[in-house]
Short mmCIF file of C-alpha atoms in Angstrom, two decimals:
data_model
loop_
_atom_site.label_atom_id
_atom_site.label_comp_id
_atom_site.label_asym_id
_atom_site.label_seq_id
_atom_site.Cartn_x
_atom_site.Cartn_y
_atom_site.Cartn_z
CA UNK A 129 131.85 63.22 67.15
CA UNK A 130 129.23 65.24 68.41
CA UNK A 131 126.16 66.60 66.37
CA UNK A 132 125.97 70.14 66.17
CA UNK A 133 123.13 71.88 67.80
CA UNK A 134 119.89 72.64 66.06
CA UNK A 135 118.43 75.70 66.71
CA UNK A 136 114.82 75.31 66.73
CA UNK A 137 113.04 78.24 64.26
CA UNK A 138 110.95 80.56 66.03
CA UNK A 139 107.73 81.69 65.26
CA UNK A 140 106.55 84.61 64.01
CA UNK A 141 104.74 84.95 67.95
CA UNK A 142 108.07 83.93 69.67
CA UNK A 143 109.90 86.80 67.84
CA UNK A 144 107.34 89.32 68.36
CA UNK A 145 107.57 88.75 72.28
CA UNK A 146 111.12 88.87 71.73
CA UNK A 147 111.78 92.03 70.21
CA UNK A 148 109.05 93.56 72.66
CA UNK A 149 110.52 92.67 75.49
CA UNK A 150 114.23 93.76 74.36
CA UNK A 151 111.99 97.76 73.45
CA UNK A 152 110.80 97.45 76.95
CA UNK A 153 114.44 96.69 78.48
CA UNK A 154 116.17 99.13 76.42
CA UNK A 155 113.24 102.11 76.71
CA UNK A 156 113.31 101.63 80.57
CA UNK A 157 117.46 101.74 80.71
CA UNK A 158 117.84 104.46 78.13
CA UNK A 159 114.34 105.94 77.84
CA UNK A 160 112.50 106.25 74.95
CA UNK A 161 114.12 108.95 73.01
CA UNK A 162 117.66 107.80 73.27
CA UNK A 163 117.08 104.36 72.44
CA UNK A 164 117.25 103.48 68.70
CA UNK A 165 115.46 100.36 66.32
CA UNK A 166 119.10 99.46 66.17
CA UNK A 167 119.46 98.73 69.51
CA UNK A 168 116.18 97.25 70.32
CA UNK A 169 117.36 94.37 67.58
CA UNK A 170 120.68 93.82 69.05
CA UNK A 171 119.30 93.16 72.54
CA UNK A 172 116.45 90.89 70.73
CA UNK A 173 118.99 88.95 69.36
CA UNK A 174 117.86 89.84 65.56
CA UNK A 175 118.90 91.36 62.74
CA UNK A 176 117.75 95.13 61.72
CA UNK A 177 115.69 94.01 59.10
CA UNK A 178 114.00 91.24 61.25
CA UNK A 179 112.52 94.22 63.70
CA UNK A 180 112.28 96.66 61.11
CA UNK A 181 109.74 93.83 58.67
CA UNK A 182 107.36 93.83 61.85
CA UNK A 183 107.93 97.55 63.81
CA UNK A 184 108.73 100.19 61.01
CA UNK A 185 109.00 102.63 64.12
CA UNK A 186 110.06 103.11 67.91
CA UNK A 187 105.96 104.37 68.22
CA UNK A 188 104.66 101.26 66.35
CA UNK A 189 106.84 99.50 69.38
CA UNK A 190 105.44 101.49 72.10
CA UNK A 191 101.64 100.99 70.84
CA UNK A 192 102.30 97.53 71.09
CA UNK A 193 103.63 97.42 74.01
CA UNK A 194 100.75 99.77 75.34
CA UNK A 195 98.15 96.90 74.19
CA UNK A 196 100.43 93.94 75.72
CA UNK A 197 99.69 95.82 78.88
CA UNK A 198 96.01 96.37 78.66
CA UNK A 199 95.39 92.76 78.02
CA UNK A 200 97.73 91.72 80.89
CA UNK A 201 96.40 94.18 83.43
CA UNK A 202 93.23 93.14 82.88
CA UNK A 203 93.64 89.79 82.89
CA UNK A 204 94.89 90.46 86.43
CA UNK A 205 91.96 92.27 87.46
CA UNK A 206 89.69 89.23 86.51
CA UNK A 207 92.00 86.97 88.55
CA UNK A 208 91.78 89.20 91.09
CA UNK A 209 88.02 88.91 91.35
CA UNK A 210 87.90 85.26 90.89
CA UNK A 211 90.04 85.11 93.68
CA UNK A 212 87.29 87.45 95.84
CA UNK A 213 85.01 85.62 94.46
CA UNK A 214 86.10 82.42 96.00
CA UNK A 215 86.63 83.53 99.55
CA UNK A 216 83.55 83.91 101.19
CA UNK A 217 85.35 86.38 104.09
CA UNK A 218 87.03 87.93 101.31
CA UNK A 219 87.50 91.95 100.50
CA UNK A 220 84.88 93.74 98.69
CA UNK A 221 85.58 93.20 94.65
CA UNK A 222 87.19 96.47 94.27
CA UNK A 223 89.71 96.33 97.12
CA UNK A 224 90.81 93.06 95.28
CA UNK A 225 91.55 94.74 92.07
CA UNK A 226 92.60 97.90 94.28
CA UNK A 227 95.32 95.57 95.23
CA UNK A 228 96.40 94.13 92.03
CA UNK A 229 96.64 97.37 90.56
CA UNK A 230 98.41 98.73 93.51
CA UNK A 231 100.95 95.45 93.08
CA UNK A 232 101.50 96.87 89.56
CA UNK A 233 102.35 100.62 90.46
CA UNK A 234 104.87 98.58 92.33
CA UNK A 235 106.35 96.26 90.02
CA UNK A 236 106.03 97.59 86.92
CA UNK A 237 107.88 101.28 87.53
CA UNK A 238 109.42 101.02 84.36
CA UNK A 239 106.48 100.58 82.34
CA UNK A 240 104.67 103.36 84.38
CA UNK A 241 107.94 105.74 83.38
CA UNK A 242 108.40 105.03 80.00
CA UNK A 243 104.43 105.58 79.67
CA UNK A 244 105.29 109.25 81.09
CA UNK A 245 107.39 110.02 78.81
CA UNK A 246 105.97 108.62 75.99
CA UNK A 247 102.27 110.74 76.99
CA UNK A 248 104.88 113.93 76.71
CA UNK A 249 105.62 113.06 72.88
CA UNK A 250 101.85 112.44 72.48
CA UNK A 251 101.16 115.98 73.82
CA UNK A 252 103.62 117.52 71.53
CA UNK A 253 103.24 115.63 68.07
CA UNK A 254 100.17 115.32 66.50
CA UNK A 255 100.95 112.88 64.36
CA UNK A 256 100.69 110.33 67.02
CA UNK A 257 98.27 111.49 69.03
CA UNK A 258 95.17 110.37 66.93
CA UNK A 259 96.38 107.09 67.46
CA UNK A 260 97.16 107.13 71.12
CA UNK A 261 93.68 108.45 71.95
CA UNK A 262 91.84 106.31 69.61
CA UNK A 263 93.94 103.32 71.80
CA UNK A 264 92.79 105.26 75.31
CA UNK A 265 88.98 105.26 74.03
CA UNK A 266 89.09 101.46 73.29
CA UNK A 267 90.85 101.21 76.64
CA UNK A 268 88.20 103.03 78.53
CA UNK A 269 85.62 101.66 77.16
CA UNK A 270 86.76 97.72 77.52
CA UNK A 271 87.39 98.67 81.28
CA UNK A 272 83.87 100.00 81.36
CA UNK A 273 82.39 96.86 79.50
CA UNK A 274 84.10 94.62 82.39
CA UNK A 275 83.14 96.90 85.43
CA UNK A 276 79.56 96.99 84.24
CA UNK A 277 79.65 93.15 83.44
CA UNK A 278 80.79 92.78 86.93
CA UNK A 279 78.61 94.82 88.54
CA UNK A 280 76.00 93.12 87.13
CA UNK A 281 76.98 89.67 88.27
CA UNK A 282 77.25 90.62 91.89
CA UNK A 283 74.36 93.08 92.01
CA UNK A 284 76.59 96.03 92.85
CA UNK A 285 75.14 99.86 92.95
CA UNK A 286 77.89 102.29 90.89
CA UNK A 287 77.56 106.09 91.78
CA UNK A 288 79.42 106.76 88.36
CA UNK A 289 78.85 105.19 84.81
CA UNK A 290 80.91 102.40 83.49
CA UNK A 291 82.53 104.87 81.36
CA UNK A 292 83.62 107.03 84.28
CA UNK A 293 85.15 104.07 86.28
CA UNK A 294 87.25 103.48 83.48
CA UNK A 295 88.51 107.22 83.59
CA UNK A 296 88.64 106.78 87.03
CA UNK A 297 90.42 103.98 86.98
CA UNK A 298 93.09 104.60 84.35
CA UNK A 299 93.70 108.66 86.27
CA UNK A 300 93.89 107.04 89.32
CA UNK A 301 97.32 104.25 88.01
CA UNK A 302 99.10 106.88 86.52
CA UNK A 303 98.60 109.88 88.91
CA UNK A 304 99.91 107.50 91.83
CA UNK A 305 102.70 106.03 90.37
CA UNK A 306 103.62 109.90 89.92
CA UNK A 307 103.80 109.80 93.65
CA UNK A 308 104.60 106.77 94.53
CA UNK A 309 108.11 106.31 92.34
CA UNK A 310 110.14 109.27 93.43
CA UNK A 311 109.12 108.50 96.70
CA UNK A 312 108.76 105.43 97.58
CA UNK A 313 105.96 104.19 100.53
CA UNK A 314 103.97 106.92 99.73
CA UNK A 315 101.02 105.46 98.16
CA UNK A 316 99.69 102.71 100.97
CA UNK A 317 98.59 99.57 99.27
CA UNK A 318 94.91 99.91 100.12
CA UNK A 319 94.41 103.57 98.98
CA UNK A 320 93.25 102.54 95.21
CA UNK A 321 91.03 100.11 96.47
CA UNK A 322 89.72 102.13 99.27
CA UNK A 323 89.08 104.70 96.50
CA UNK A 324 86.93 102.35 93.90
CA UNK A 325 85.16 100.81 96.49
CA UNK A 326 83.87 104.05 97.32
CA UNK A 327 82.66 104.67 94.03
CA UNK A 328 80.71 101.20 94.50
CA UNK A 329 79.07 101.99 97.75
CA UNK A 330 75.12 102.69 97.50
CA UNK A 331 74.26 106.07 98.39
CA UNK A 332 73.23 106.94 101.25
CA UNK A 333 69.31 107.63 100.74
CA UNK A 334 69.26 103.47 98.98
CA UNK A 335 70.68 102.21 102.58
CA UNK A 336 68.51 104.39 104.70
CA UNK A 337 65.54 105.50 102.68
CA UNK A 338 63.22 107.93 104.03
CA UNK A 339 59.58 106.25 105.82
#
């Protein structure tokens, strides 16, 4: 007779990436206002109460989502350089992350919607939007902390601040994909990069200073 199958318990990590990815599934089918708790546990797999103990909201989801992102983007962006890094012949560090960012407008359309609409409820209800631009500060400012790190470690001139190139950085995603996704080929895959490296050239008077 055979044994019956034992389900191995997940962990409390496990489950949390579950039920994430099931809100990011569901949000991008049915968008973020039509798309209930209830729903985000049936496509996890879980019961109400097991998504409801760790989310008590749809925003809780979202914000969490929102930081899965940061940490994964950037992650990419430090690949990206090692990468540059590596290749002697290689582009200029900013094309490289120009490129993985550009790769992400691409294949990440859903998140890049679903972060649309969910910057429309922030701009209406103010009693989320403390907390969504308390997350954009520490955003900004961790991109700035790794651009100026960077730029320090291969001696390049910025024209703007840290702080800026963060801005910069994070206008530049979201005002493409708004281009880019209703009409696709729009955006060509070296424009962000050709844009950031521009803000890392020296100026003009460094290259050729007057005798």
């Amino acid at each position: 007779m055979p044994r019956p199958e034992i389900r191995r318990r997940l962990s409390s990590e496990e489950m949390r990436s579950r039920i994430l990815a099931a809100a990011a599934a569901e949000f991008a089918r049915n968008g973020f206002d039509r798309t209930s708790l209830d729903e985000v546990a049936a496509a996890a797999g879980f019961t109400k109460g097991a998504v409801y103990s760790r989310f008590s909201s749809k925003d809780e989801l979202f914000f969490a989502l929102l930081e899965e992102q940061v940490i994964g983007r950037i992650a990419a962006a430090k690949t990206a350089l090692e990468r540059s890094m590596d290749d002697a012949g290689g582009p200029h560090p900013a094309a490289a992350i120009g490129r993985q960012i550009n790769d992400a407008l691409v294949s990440e359309q859903d998140w890049q919607i679903l972060f649309v609409e969910f910057w429309l409820r922030v701009v209406r209800d103010p009693r989320i939007a403390e907390q969504f631009r308390v997350l954009r500060r520490q955003l900004r400012q961790t991109i700035a902390d790794f651009v100026e790190a960077e730029a320090l470690r291969r001696n390049l001139t910025l024209r703007i601040s840290p702080y800026e190139m963060g801005i910069v950085a994070l206008a530049l995603s979201n005002g493409l994909s708004i281009e880019e996704i209703p009409d696709q080929g729009t955006v060509q895959s070296d424009l962000f990069g050709r844009i950031l490296q521009l803000a890392c050239a020296p100026d003009e008077e460094d290259v050729n200073p007057a005798s």
